[in-house]
Amino acid sequence: MSRRPKVAAPIIDGLHLVDLAGAIGEEIVAGGHYEARRYSGADLSGSDLTGVVVSECEFLDLAANEVQLRGARFAETRLVRVNAPMFQAARSTWRDAWIEGSRFGAVELFDADLQSVRVSDSKLSFVNLRSATLRDVHFAHCVIDELDLAQARAERVAFEGCTVGRIRFDHAQLRHVDLRGLGLGGISGIESMDGAVISSRQAAELTGLFAEHLGITVAG
């Protein structure tokens, strides 16, 4: 008998943010480069920060409603207690980034590139990751109303103690995407779930959906 392939877990290194200089959010401007700084209580709401580059920084209690972060780059950065009813970061890049204890409404991350990213203890309403690339991404103890992964490429993505109301996989490319720690609601794009892993309990819960996709009638 052949062995089942082992599910590869996300590879996420710890953050070591030391000797951070205190700074104020008002200094951040579009296209600017910021390194080794700590921002506490910054309000970036409504700011145009297109193309900003942030490295080895920490944001605490960040207000970021309708901030424009198109093409921004975040590396080795922690964001704690972000409040953003609208978060616009299309085509942005995230490397070794941690987001903790935050509340997001609509999150625009289409065409984004996420690598070694951890999102924990957060509430997200609608997350648009269409055509995004995700590699080594871990969601822990999050509530997500809708997650759109249509046309995304995802590898080593895992959920732990999370729930999602609806998830879309239409035309996605998945590899080692572990859904076993995710409470699933509605699913779109079942035909593109090759490369995902679900539990036996989830398989039983989704029997009707799988049967409908295959044109099978289940009669009791």
mmCIF file with all atom_site columns, C-alpha atoms in Angstrom:
data_model
loop_
_atom_site.group_PDB
_atom_site.id
_atom_site.type_symbol
_atom_site.label_atom_id
_atom_site.label_alt_id
_atom_site.label_comp_id
_atom_site.label_asym_id
_atom_site.label_entity_id
_atom_site.label_seq_id
_atom_site.pdbx_PDB_ins_code
_atom_site.Cartn_x
_atom_site.Cartn_y
_atom_site.Cartn_z
_atom_site.occupancy
_atom_site.B_iso_or_equiv
_atom_site.pdbx_formal_charge
_atom_site.auth_seq_id
_atom_site.auth_comp_id
_atom_site.auth_asym_id
_atom_site.auth_atom_id
_atom_site.pdbx_PDB_model_num
ATOM 1   C CA . MET A 1 1   ? 0.000   0.000  0.000   1.00 0.00 ? 1   MET A CA 1
ATOM 2   C CA . SER A 1 2   ? 1.245   3.467  -0.841  1.00 0.00 ? 2   SER A CA 1
ATOM 3   C CA . ARG A 1 3   ? 1.717   5.918  1.967   1.00 0.00 ? 3   ARG A CA 1
ATOM 4   C CA . ARG A 1 4   ? -0.394  9.024  2.152   1.00 0.00 ? 4   ARG A CA 1
ATOM 5   C CA . PRO A 1 5   ? 1.623   12.142 1.319   1.00 0.00 ? 5   PRO A CA 1
ATOM 6   C CA . LYS A 1 6   ? 2.642   14.092 4.405   1.00 0.00 ? 6   LYS A CA 1
ATOM 7   C CA . VAL A 1 7   ? 1.100   17.548 4.752   1.00 0.00 ? 7   VAL A CA 1
ATOM 8   C CA . ALA A 1 8   ? 3.852   20.159 4.873   1.00 0.00 ? 8   ALA A CA 1
ATOM 9   C CA . ALA A 1 9   ? 3.220   22.793 7.549   1.00 0.00 ? 9   ALA A CA 1
ATOM 10  C CA . PRO A 1 10  ? 3.930   26.491 6.998   1.00 0.00 ? 10  PRO A CA 1
ATOM 11  C CA . ILE A 1 11  ? 7.503   27.500 7.731   1.00 0.00 ? 11  ILE A CA 1
ATOM 12  C CA . ILE A 1 12  ? 7.356   30.688 9.787   1.00 0.00 ? 12  ILE A CA 1
ATOM 13  C CA . ASP A 1 13  ? 10.342  32.042 11.676  1.00 0.00 ? 13  ASP A CA 1
ATOM 14  C CA . GLY A 1 14  ? 9.970   34.049 14.868  1.00 0.00 ? 14  GLY A CA 1
ATOM 15  C CA . LEU A 1 15  ? 10.352  37.804 14.810  1.00 0.00 ? 15  LEU A CA 1
ATOM 16  C CA . HIS A 1 16  ? 13.251  39.343 16.708  1.00 0.00 ? 16  HIS A CA 1
ATOM 17  C CA . LEU A 1 17  ? 12.535  43.053 16.865  1.00 0.00 ? 17  LEU A CA 1
ATOM 18  C CA . VAL A 1 18  ? 15.105  44.749 19.094  1.00 0.00 ? 18  VAL A CA 1
ATOM 19  C CA . ASP A 1 19  ? 16.405  48.288 19.535  1.00 0.00 ? 19  ASP A CA 1
ATOM 20  C CA . LEU A 1 20  ? 13.392  49.834 17.818  1.00 0.00 ? 20  LEU A CA 1
ATOM 21  C CA . ALA A 1 21  ? 13.323  53.624 17.800  1.00 0.00 ? 21  ALA A CA 1
ATOM 22  C CA . GLY A 1 22  ? 10.048  55.287 18.781  1.00 0.00 ? 22  GLY A CA 1
ATOM 23  C CA . ALA A 1 23  ? 8.466   57.131 15.875  1.00 0.00 ? 23  ALA A CA 1
ATOM 24  C CA . ILE A 1 24  ? 5.231   58.885 14.904  1.00 0.00 ? 24  ILE A CA 1
ATOM 25  C CA . GLY A 1 25  ? 2.906   57.793 12.119  1.00 0.00 ? 25  GLY A CA 1
ATOM 26  C CA . GLU A 1 26  ? 2.876   61.250 10.538  1.00 0.00 ? 26  GLU A CA 1
ATOM 27  C CA . GLU A 1 27  ? 6.383   60.678 9.204   1.00 0.00 ? 27  GLU A CA 1
ATOM 28  C CA . ILE A 1 28  ? 5.227   57.848 6.912   1.00 0.00 ? 28  ILE A CA 1
ATOM 29  C CA . VAL A 1 29  ? 4.685   59.005 3.332   1.00 0.00 ? 29  VAL A CA 1
ATOM 30  C CA . ALA A 1 30  ? 4.135   57.305 -0.030  1.00 0.00 ? 30  ALA A CA 1
ATOM 31  C CA . GLY A 1 31  ? 7.308   55.743 -1.397  1.00 0.00 ? 31  GLY A CA 1
ATOM 32  C CA . GLY A 1 32  ? 9.200   56.204 1.860   1.00 0.00 ? 32  GLY A CA 1
ATOM 33  C CA . HIS A 1 33  ? 11.522  53.621 3.475   1.00 0.00 ? 33  HIS A CA 1
ATOM 34  C CA . TYR A 1 34  ? 11.267  52.944 7.213   1.00 0.00 ? 34  TYR A CA 1
ATOM 35  C CA . GLU A 1 35  ? 13.362  50.540 9.257   1.00 0.00 ? 35  GLU A CA 1
ATOM 36  C CA . ALA A 1 36  ? 13.708  49.482 12.922  1.00 0.00 ? 36  ALA A CA 1
ATOM 37  C CA . ARG A 1 37  ? 10.939  51.734 14.280  1.00 0.00 ? 37  ARG A CA 1
ATOM 38  C CA . ARG A 1 38  ? 8.056   51.315 16.707  1.00 0.00 ? 38  ARG A CA 1
ATOM 39  C CA . TYR A 1 39  ? 4.792   53.178 16.093  1.00 0.00 ? 39  TYR A CA 1
ATOM 40  C CA . SER A 1 40  ? 2.316   53.297 18.990  1.00 0.00 ? 40  SER A CA 1
ATOM 41  C CA . GLY A 1 41  ? -1.205  54.617 18.489  1.00 0.00 ? 41  GLY A CA 1
ATOM 42  C CA . ALA A 1 42  ? -0.557  55.786 14.932  1.00 0.00 ? 42  ALA A CA 1
ATOM 43  C CA . ASP A 1 43  ? -3.550  56.857 12.820  1.00 0.00 ? 43  ASP A CA 1
ATOM 44  C CA . LEU A 1 44  ? -2.867  56.340 9.125   1.00 0.00 ? 44  LEU A CA 1
ATOM 45  C CA . SER A 1 45  ? -6.539  56.409 8.116   1.00 0.00 ? 45  SER A CA 1
ATOM 46  C CA . GLY A 1 46  ? -7.148  57.939 4.708   1.00 0.00 ? 46  GLY A CA 1
ATOM 47  C CA . SER A 1 47  ? -3.423  58.272 3.935   1.00 0.00 ? 47  SER A CA 1
ATOM 48  C CA . ASP A 1 48  ? -1.961  57.484 0.522   1.00 0.00 ? 48  ASP A CA 1
ATOM 49  C CA . LEU A 1 49  ? 1.074   55.323 1.301   1.00 0.00 ? 49  LEU A CA 1
ATOM 50  C CA . THR A 1 50  ? 1.465   53.771 -2.124  1.00 0.00 ? 50  THR A CA 1
ATOM 51  C CA . GLY A 1 51  ? 4.805   52.007 -2.534  1.00 0.00 ? 51  GLY A CA 1
ATOM 52  C CA . VAL A 1 52  ? 5.925   52.465 1.069   1.00 0.00 ? 52  VAL A CA 1
ATOM 53  C CA . VAL A 1 53  ? 8.653   50.069 2.312   1.00 0.00 ? 53  VAL A CA 1
ATOM 54  C CA . VAL A 1 54  ? 8.610   48.984 5.971   1.00 0.00 ? 54  VAL A CA 1
ATOM 55  C CA . SER A 1 55  ? 11.256  46.686 7.468   1.00 0.00 ? 55  SER A CA 1
ATOM 56  C CA . GLU A 1 56  ? 11.855  45.437 11.033  1.00 0.00 ? 56  GLU A CA 1
ATOM 57  C CA . CYS A 1 57  ? 9.099   47.645 12.451  1.00 0.00 ? 57  CYS A CA 1
ATOM 58  C CA . GLU A 1 58  ? 6.286   47.251 14.974  1.00 0.00 ? 58  GLU A CA 1
ATOM 59  C CA . PHE A 1 59  ? 2.878   48.920 14.905  1.00 0.00 ? 59  PHE A CA 1
ATOM 60  C CA . LEU A 1 60  ? 0.811   48.915 18.104  1.00 0.00 ? 60  LEU A CA 1
ATOM 61  C CA . ASP A 1 61  ? -2.840  50.061 18.180  1.00 0.00 ? 61  ASP A CA 1
ATOM 62  C CA . LEU A 1 62  ? -2.849  51.116 14.543  1.00 0.00 ? 62  LEU A CA 1
ATOM 63  C CA . ALA A 1 63  ? -5.833  52.857 12.918  1.00 0.00 ? 63  ALA A CA 1
ATOM 64  C CA . ALA A 1 64  ? -5.677  52.168 9.188   1.00 0.00 ? 64  ALA A CA 1
ATOM 65  C CA . ASN A 1 65  ? -9.133  52.750 7.710   1.00 0.00 ? 65  ASN A CA 1
ATOM 66  C CA . GLU A 1 66  ? -9.021  53.452 3.961   1.00 0.00 ? 66  GLU A CA 1
ATOM 67  C CA . VAL A 1 67  ? -5.244  53.724 3.965   1.00 0.00 ? 67  VAL A CA 1
ATOM 68  C CA . GLN A 1 68  ? -3.868  53.167 0.458   1.00 0.00 ? 68  GLN A CA 1
ATOM 69  C CA . LEU A 1 69  ? -1.027  50.633 0.521   1.00 0.00 ? 69  LEU A CA 1
ATOM 70  C CA . ARG A 1 70  ? -0.962  49.562 -3.119  1.00 0.00 ? 70  ARG A CA 1
ATOM 71  C CA . GLY A 1 71  ? 2.445   48.115 -3.970  1.00 0.00 ? 71  GLY A CA 1
ATOM 72  C CA . ALA A 1 72  ? 3.698   48.492 -0.379  1.00 0.00 ? 72  ALA A CA 1
ATOM 73  C CA . ARG A 1 73  ? 6.342   46.143 1.048   1.00 0.00 ? 73  ARG A CA 1
ATOM 74  C CA . PHE A 1 74  ? 6.376   44.871 4.645   1.00 0.00 ? 74  PHE A CA 1
ATOM 75  C CA . ALA A 1 75  ? 9.272   42.740 5.897   1.00 0.00 ? 75  ALA A CA 1
ATOM 76  C CA . GLU A 1 76  ? 10.004  41.400 9.402   1.00 0.00 ? 76  GLU A CA 1
ATOM 77  C CA . THR A 1 77  ? 7.197   43.530 10.810  1.00 0.00 ? 77  THR A CA 1
ATOM 78  C CA . ARG A 1 78  ? 4.556   43.006 13.520  1.00 0.00 ? 78  ARG A CA 1
ATOM 79  C CA . LEU A 1 79  ? 1.149   44.711 13.505  1.00 0.00 ? 79  LEU A CA 1
ATOM 80  C CA . VAL A 1 80  ? -0.819  44.464 16.762  1.00 0.00 ? 80  VAL A CA 1
ATOM 81  C CA . ARG A 1 81  ? -4.417  45.612 17.311  1.00 0.00 ? 81  ARG A CA 1
ATOM 82  C CA . VAL A 1 82  ? -5.030  47.060 13.864  1.00 0.00 ? 82  VAL A CA 1
ATOM 83  C CA . ASN A 1 83  ? -8.468  48.578 13.274  1.00 0.00 ? 83  ASN A CA 1
ATOM 84  C CA . ALA A 1 84  ? -9.307  48.916 9.583   1.00 0.00 ? 84  ALA A CA 1
ATOM 85  C CA . PRO A 1 85  ? -12.907 48.762 8.301   1.00 0.00 ? 85  PRO A CA 1
ATOM 86  C CA . MET A 1 86  ? -11.372 49.149 4.811   1.00 0.00 ? 86  MET A CA 1
ATOM 87  C CA . PHE A 1 87  ? -7.786  47.994 4.197   1.00 0.00 ? 87  PHE A CA 1
ATOM 88  C CA . GLN A 1 88  ? -6.461  48.573 0.681   1.00 0.00 ? 88  GLN A CA 1
ATOM 89  C CA . ALA A 1 89  ? -3.189  46.777 -0.040  1.00 0.00 ? 89  ALA A CA 1
ATOM 90  C CA . ALA A 1 90  ? -3.499  45.386 -3.555  1.00 0.00 ? 90  ALA A CA 1
ATOM 91  C CA . ARG A 1 91  ? -0.250  44.145 -5.123  1.00 0.00 ? 91  ARG A CA 1
ATOM 92  C CA . SER A 1 92  ? 1.564   44.544 -1.810  1.00 0.00 ? 92  SER A CA 1
ATOM 93  C CA . THR A 1 93  ? 4.348   42.250 -0.562  1.00 0.00 ? 93  THR A CA 1
ATOM 94  C CA . TRP A 1 94  ? 4.513   40.728 2.920   1.00 0.00 ? 94  TRP A CA 1
ATOM 95  C CA . ARG A 1 95  ? 7.583   38.829 4.162   1.00 0.00 ? 95  ARG A CA 1
ATOM 96  C CA . ASP A 1 96  ? 7.975   37.537 7.728   1.00 0.00 ? 96  ASP A CA 1
ATOM 97  C CA . ALA A 1 97  ? 4.987   39.591 8.899   1.00 0.00 ? 97  ALA A CA 1
ATOM 98  C CA . TRP A 1 98  ? 2.780   38.950 11.944  1.00 0.00 ? 98  TRP A CA 1
ATOM 99  C CA . ILE A 1 99  ? -0.698  40.426 12.441  1.00 0.00 ? 99  ILE A CA 1
ATOM 100 C CA . GLU A 1 100 ? -2.223  39.950 15.893  1.00 0.00 ? 100 GLU A CA 1
ATOM 101 C CA . GLY A 1 101 ? -5.447  40.828 17.752  1.00 0.00 ? 101 GLY A CA 1
ATOM 102 C CA . SER A 1 102 ? -6.841  42.940 14.919  1.00 0.00 ? 102 SER A CA 1
ATOM 103 C CA . ARG A 1 103 ? -10.186 43.801 13.346  1.00 0.00 ? 103 ARG A CA 1
ATOM 104 C CA . PHE A 1 104 ? -10.532 44.231 9.598   1.00 0.00 ? 104 PHE A CA 1
ATOM 105 C CA . GLY A 1 105 ? -13.567 44.840 7.444   1.00 0.00 ? 105 GLY A CA 1
ATOM 106 C CA . ALA A 1 106 ? -12.896 44.577 3.717   1.00 0.00 ? 106 ALA A CA 1
ATOM 107 C CA . VAL A 1 107 ? -9.279  43.609 3.012   1.00 0.00 ? 107 VAL A CA 1
ATOM 108 C CA . GLU A 1 108 ? -8.052  44.137 -0.538  1.00 0.00 ? 108 GLU A CA 1
ATOM 109 C CA . LEU A 1 109 ? -5.001  41.950 -1.120  1.00 0.00 ? 109 LEU A CA 1
ATOM 110 C CA . PHE A 1 110 ? -5.564  40.869 -4.704  1.00 0.00 ? 110 PHE A CA 1
ATOM 111 C CA . ASP A 1 111 ? -2.354  40.194 -6.647  1.00 0.00 ? 111 ASP A CA 1
ATOM 112 C CA . ALA A 1 112 ? -0.458  40.393 -3.335  1.00 0.00 ? 112 ALA A CA 1
ATOM 113 C CA . ASP A 1 113 ? 2.552   38.253 -2.411  1.00 0.00 ? 113 ASP A CA 1
ATOM 114 C CA . LEU A 1 114 ? 2.537   36.760 1.100   1.00 0.00 ? 114 LEU A CA 1
ATOM 115 C CA . GLN A 1 115 ? 5.421   34.668 2.387   1.00 0.00 ? 115 GLN A CA 1
ATOM 116 C CA . SER A 1 116 ? 5.972   33.568 5.995   1.00 0.00 ? 116 SER A CA 1
ATOM 117 C CA . VAL A 1 117 ? 2.934   35.430 7.330   1.00 0.00 ? 117 VAL A CA 1
ATOM 118 C CA . ARG A 1 118 ? 1.000   34.691 10.541  1.00 0.00 ? 118 ARG A CA 1
ATOM 119 C CA . VAL A 1 119 ? -2.448  36.154 11.310  1.00 0.00 ? 119 VAL A CA 1
ATOM 120 C CA . SER A 1 120 ? -3.767  35.395 14.793  1.00 0.00 ? 120 SER A CA 1
ATOM 121 C CA . ASP A 1 121 ? -6.667  36.235 17.118  1.00 0.00 ? 121 ASP A CA 1
ATOM 122 C CA . SER A 1 122 ? -8.278  38.501 14.545  1.00 0.00 ? 122 SER A CA 1
ATOM 123 C CA . LYS A 1 123 ? -11.691 39.187 12.993  1.00 0.00 ? 123 LYS A CA 1
ATOM 124 C CA . LEU A 1 124 ? -11.870 39.744 9.234   1.00 0.00 ? 124 LEU A CA 1
ATOM 125 C CA . SER A 1 125 ? -15.061 40.351 7.277   1.00 0.00 ? 125 SER A CA 1
ATOM 126 C CA . PHE A 1 126 ? -14.070 39.990 3.611   1.00 0.00 ? 126 PHE A CA 1
ATOM 127 C CA . VAL A 1 127 ? -10.550 39.056 2.507   1.00 0.00 ? 127 VAL A CA 1
ATOM 128 C CA . ASN A 1 128 ? -9.847  39.426 -1.202  1.00 0.00 ? 128 ASN A CA 1
ATOM 129 C CA . LEU A 1 129 ? -6.790  37.345 -2.114  1.00 0.00 ? 129 LEU A CA 1
ATOM 130 C CA . ARG A 1 130 ? -7.701  36.828 -5.749  1.00 0.00 ? 130 ARG A CA 1
ATOM 131 C CA . SER A 1 131 ? -4.675  36.030 -7.909  1.00 0.00 ? 131 SER A CA 1
ATOM 132 C CA . ALA A 1 132 ? -2.426  36.374 -4.860  1.00 0.00 ? 132 ALA A CA 1
ATOM 133 C CA . THR A 1 133 ? 0.571   34.171 -4.066  1.00 0.00 ? 133 THR A CA 1
ATOM 134 C CA . LEU A 1 134 ? 0.647   32.657 -0.572  1.00 0.00 ? 134 LEU A CA 1
ATOM 135 C CA . ARG A 1 135 ? 3.558   30.608 0.703   1.00 0.00 ? 135 ARG A CA 1
ATOM 136 C CA . ASP A 1 136 ? 3.965   29.625 4.353   1.00 0.00 ? 136 ASP A CA 1
ATOM 137 C CA . VAL A 1 137 ? 0.891   31.396 5.726   1.00 0.00 ? 137 VAL A CA 1
ATOM 138 C CA . HIS A 1 138 ? -0.747  30.489 9.048   1.00 0.00 ? 138 HIS A CA 1
ATOM 139 C CA . PHE A 1 139 ? -4.143  31.688 10.316  1.00 0.00 ? 139 PHE A CA 1
ATOM 140 C CA . ALA A 1 140 ? -4.698  30.990 14.028  1.00 0.00 ? 140 ALA A CA 1
ATOM 141 C CA . HIS A 1 141 ? -7.889  31.619 16.024  1.00 0.00 ? 141 HIS A CA 1
ATOM 142 C CA . CYS A 1 142 ? -9.423  33.923 13.437  1.00 0.00 ? 142 CYS A CA 1
ATOM 143 C CA . VAL A 1 143 ? -13.035 34.514 12.404  1.00 0.00 ? 143 VAL A CA 1
ATOM 144 C CA . ILE A 1 144 ? -13.382 35.228 8.686   1.00 0.00 ? 144 ILE A CA 1
ATOM 145 C CA . ASP A 1 145 ? -16.740 35.966 7.099   1.00 0.00 ? 145 ASP A CA 1
ATOM 146 C CA . GLU A 1 146 ? -15.602 35.453 3.497   1.00 0.00 ? 146 GLU A CA 1
ATOM 147 C CA . LEU A 1 147 ? -12.232 34.412 2.067   1.00 0.00 ? 147 LEU A CA 1
ATOM 148 C CA . ASP A 1 148 ? -11.678 34.755 -1.677  1.00 0.00 ? 148 ASP A CA 1
ATOM 149 C CA . LEU A 1 149 ? -8.780  32.650 -3.001  1.00 0.00 ? 149 LEU A CA 1
ATOM 150 C CA . ALA A 1 150 ? -9.977  32.525 -6.592  1.00 0.00 ? 150 ALA A CA 1
ATOM 151 C CA . GLN A 1 151 ? -7.051  32.196 -9.029  1.00 0.00 ? 151 GLN A CA 1
ATOM 152 C CA . ALA A 1 152 ? -4.621  32.308 -6.093  1.00 0.00 ? 152 ALA A CA 1
ATOM 153 C CA . ARG A 1 153 ? -1.511  30.139 -5.778  1.00 0.00 ? 153 ARG A CA 1
ATOM 154 C CA . ALA A 1 154 ? -1.221  28.791 -2.243  1.00 0.00 ? 154 ALA A CA 1
ATOM 155 C CA . GLU A 1 155 ? 1.442   26.506 -0.806  1.00 0.00 ? 155 GLU A CA 1
ATOM 156 C CA . ARG A 1 156 ? 1.883   25.472 2.830   1.00 0.00 ? 156 ARG A CA 1
ATOM 157 C CA . VAL A 1 157 ? -1.125  27.382 4.144   1.00 0.00 ? 157 VAL A CA 1
ATOM 158 C CA . ALA A 1 158 ? -2.787  26.238 7.379   1.00 0.00 ? 158 ALA A CA 1
ATOM 159 C CA . PHE A 1 159 ? -5.690  27.198 9.625   1.00 0.00 ? 159 PHE A CA 1
ATOM 160 C CA . GLU A 1 160 ? -5.804  26.581 13.370  1.00 0.00 ? 160 GLU A CA 1
ATOM 161 C CA . GLY A 1 161 ? -8.989  27.116 15.394  1.00 0.00 ? 161 GLY A CA 1
ATOM 162 C CA . CYS A 1 162 ? -10.543 29.307 12.690  1.00 0.00 ? 162 CYS A CA 1
ATOM 163 C CA . THR A 1 163 ? -13.987 29.670 11.129  1.00 0.00 ? 163 THR A CA 1
ATOM 164 C CA . VAL A 1 164 ? -14.949 30.990 7.708   1.00 0.00 ? 164 VAL A CA 1
ATOM 165 C CA . GLY A 1 165 ? -18.466 31.690 6.487   1.00 0.00 ? 165 GLY A CA 1
ATOM 166 C CA . ARG A 1 166 ? -17.650 31.224 2.817   1.00 0.00 ? 166 ARG A CA 1
ATOM 167 C CA . ILE A 1 167 ? -14.453 30.372 0.959   1.00 0.00 ? 167 ILE A CA 1
ATOM 168 C CA . ARG A 1 168 ? -13.773 30.534 -2.785  1.00 0.00 ? 168 ARG A CA 1
ATOM 169 C CA . PHE A 1 169 ? -11.237 28.330 -4.558  1.00 0.00 ? 169 PHE A CA 1
ATOM 170 C CA . ASP A 1 170 ? -12.301 28.949 -8.157  1.00 0.00 ? 170 ASP A CA 1
ATOM 171 C CA . HIS A 1 171 ? -9.317  28.289 -10.472 1.00 0.00 ? 171 HIS A CA 1
ATOM 172 C CA . ALA A 1 172 ? -6.891  28.327 -7.534  1.00 0.00 ? 172 ALA A CA 1
ATOM 173 C CA . GLN A 1 173 ? -3.687  26.264 -7.440  1.00 0.00 ? 173 GLN A CA 1
ATOM 174 C CA . LEU A 1 174 ? -3.254  24.608 -4.058  1.00 0.00 ? 174 LEU A CA 1
ATOM 175 C CA . ARG A 1 175 ? -0.425  22.598 -2.538  1.00 0.00 ? 175 ARG A CA 1
ATOM 176 C CA . HIS A 1 176 ? -0.298  21.524 1.113   1.00 0.00 ? 176 HIS A CA 1
ATOM 177 C CA . VAL A 1 177 ? -3.267  23.709 2.070   1.00 0.00 ? 177 VAL A CA 1
ATOM 178 C CA . ASP A 1 178 ? -4.428  22.339 5.428   1.00 0.00 ? 178 ASP A CA 1
ATOM 179 C CA . LEU A 1 179 ? -8.095  23.097 6.135   1.00 0.00 ? 179 LEU A CA 1
ATOM 180 C CA . ARG A 1 180 ? -8.487  20.694 9.055   1.00 0.00 ? 180 ARG A CA 1
ATOM 181 C CA . GLY A 1 181 ? -8.428  23.481 11.649  1.00 0.00 ? 181 GLY A CA 1
ATOM 182 C CA . LEU A 1 182 ? -11.065 25.500 9.810   1.00 0.00 ? 182 LEU A CA 1
ATOM 183 C CA . GLY A 1 183 ? -14.799 25.484 10.476  1.00 0.00 ? 183 GLY A CA 1
ATOM 184 C CA . LEU A 1 184 ? -16.167 25.568 6.944   1.00 0.00 ? 184 LEU A CA 1
ATOM 185 C CA . GLY A 1 185 ? -19.377 27.173 5.767   1.00 0.00 ? 185 GLY A CA 1
ATOM 186 C CA . GLY A 1 186 ? -20.071 27.554 2.049   1.00 0.00 ? 186 GLY A CA 1
ATOM 187 C CA . ILE A 1 187 ? -17.486 26.593 -0.554  1.00 0.00 ? 187 ILE A CA 1
ATOM 188 C CA . SER A 1 188 ? -17.156 27.707 -4.161  1.00 0.00 ? 188 SER A CA 1
ATOM 189 C CA . GLY A 1 189 ? -14.756 26.096 -6.630  1.00 0.00 ? 189 GLY A CA 1
ATOM 190 C CA . ILE A 1 190 ? -14.671 22.521 -5.336  1.00 0.00 ? 190 ILE A CA 1
ATOM 191 C CA . GLU A 1 191 ? -13.110 21.434 -8.636  1.00 0.00 ? 191 GLU A CA 1
ATOM 192 C CA . SER A 1 192 ? -10.005 23.464 -7.686  1.00 0.00 ? 192 SER A CA 1
ATOM 193 C CA . MET A 1 193 ? -9.491  21.916 -4.219  1.00 0.00 ? 193 MET A CA 1
ATOM 194 C CA . ASP A 1 194 ? -6.857  19.460 -5.434  1.00 0.00 ? 194 ASP A CA 1
ATOM 195 C CA . GLY A 1 195 ? -3.934  19.962 -3.053  1.00 0.00 ? 195 GLY A CA 1
ATOM 196 C CA . ALA A 1 196 ? -6.105  20.753 -0.013  1.00 0.00 ? 196 ALA A CA 1
ATOM 197 C CA . VAL A 1 197 ? -6.396  18.529 3.065   1.00 0.00 ? 197 VAL A CA 1
ATOM 198 C CA . ILE A 1 198 ? -9.615  18.134 5.052   1.00 0.00 ? 198 ILE A CA 1
ATOM 199 C CA . SER A 1 199 ? -10.552 15.955 8.022   1.00 0.00 ? 199 SER A CA 1
ATOM 200 C CA . SER A 1 200 ? -12.898 12.977 7.890   1.00 0.00 ? 200 SER A CA 1
ATOM 201 C CA . ARG A 1 201 ? -15.449 15.038 9.816   1.00 0.00 ? 201 ARG A CA 1
ATOM 202 C CA . GLN A 1 202 ? -15.272 17.835 7.262   1.00 0.00 ? 202 GLN A CA 1
ATOM 203 C CA . ALA A 1 203 ? -15.580 15.300 4.444   1.00 0.00 ? 203 ALA A CA 1
ATOM 204 C CA . ALA A 1 204 ? -18.791 13.976 5.997   1.00 0.00 ? 204 ALA A CA 1
ATOM 205 C CA . GLU A 1 205 ? -20.169 17.480 6.418   1.00 0.00 ? 205 GLU A CA 1
ATOM 206 C CA . LEU A 1 206 ? -19.403 18.294 2.781   1.00 0.00 ? 206 LEU A CA 1
ATOM 207 C CA . THR A 1 207 ? -20.801 15.073 1.322   1.00 0.00 ? 207 THR A CA 1
ATOM 208 C CA . GLY A 1 208 ? -23.844 16.808 -0.108  1.00 0.00 ? 208 GLY A CA 1
ATOM 209 C CA . LEU A 1 209 ? -21.739 19.496 -1.755  1.00 0.00 ? 209 LEU A CA 1
ATOM 210 C CA . PHE A 1 210 ? -19.356 16.947 -3.264  1.00 0.00 ? 210 PHE A CA 1
ATOM 211 C CA . ALA A 1 211 ? -22.290 14.857 -4.525  1.00 0.00 ? 211 ALA A CA 1
ATOM 212 C CA . GLU A 1 212 ? -23.920 17.879 -6.119  1.00 0.00 ? 212 GLU A CA 1
ATOM 213 C CA . HIS A 1 213 ? -20.663 18.767 -7.879  1.00 0.00 ? 213 HIS A CA 1
ATOM 214 C CA . LEU A 1 214 ? -20.359 15.221 -9.256  1.00 0.00 ? 214 LEU A CA 1
ATOM 215 C CA . GLY A 1 215 ? -24.021 15.026 -10.240 1.00 0.00 ? 215 GLY A CA 1
ATOM 216 C CA . ILE A 1 216 ? -24.738 12.292 -7.702  1.00 0.00 ? 216 ILE A CA 1
ATOM 217 C CA . THR A 1 217 ? -28.121 11.989 -6.044  1.00 0.00 ? 217 THR A CA 1
ATOM 218 C CA . VAL A 1 218 ? -27.927 10.972 -2.390  1.00 0.00 ? 218 VAL A CA 1
ATOM 219 C CA . ALA A 1 219 ? -31.162 9.265  -1.336  1.00 0.00 ? 219 ALA A CA 1
ATOM 220 C CA . GLY A 1 220 ? -31.844 8.440  2.292   1.00 0.00 ? 220 GLY A CA 1
#
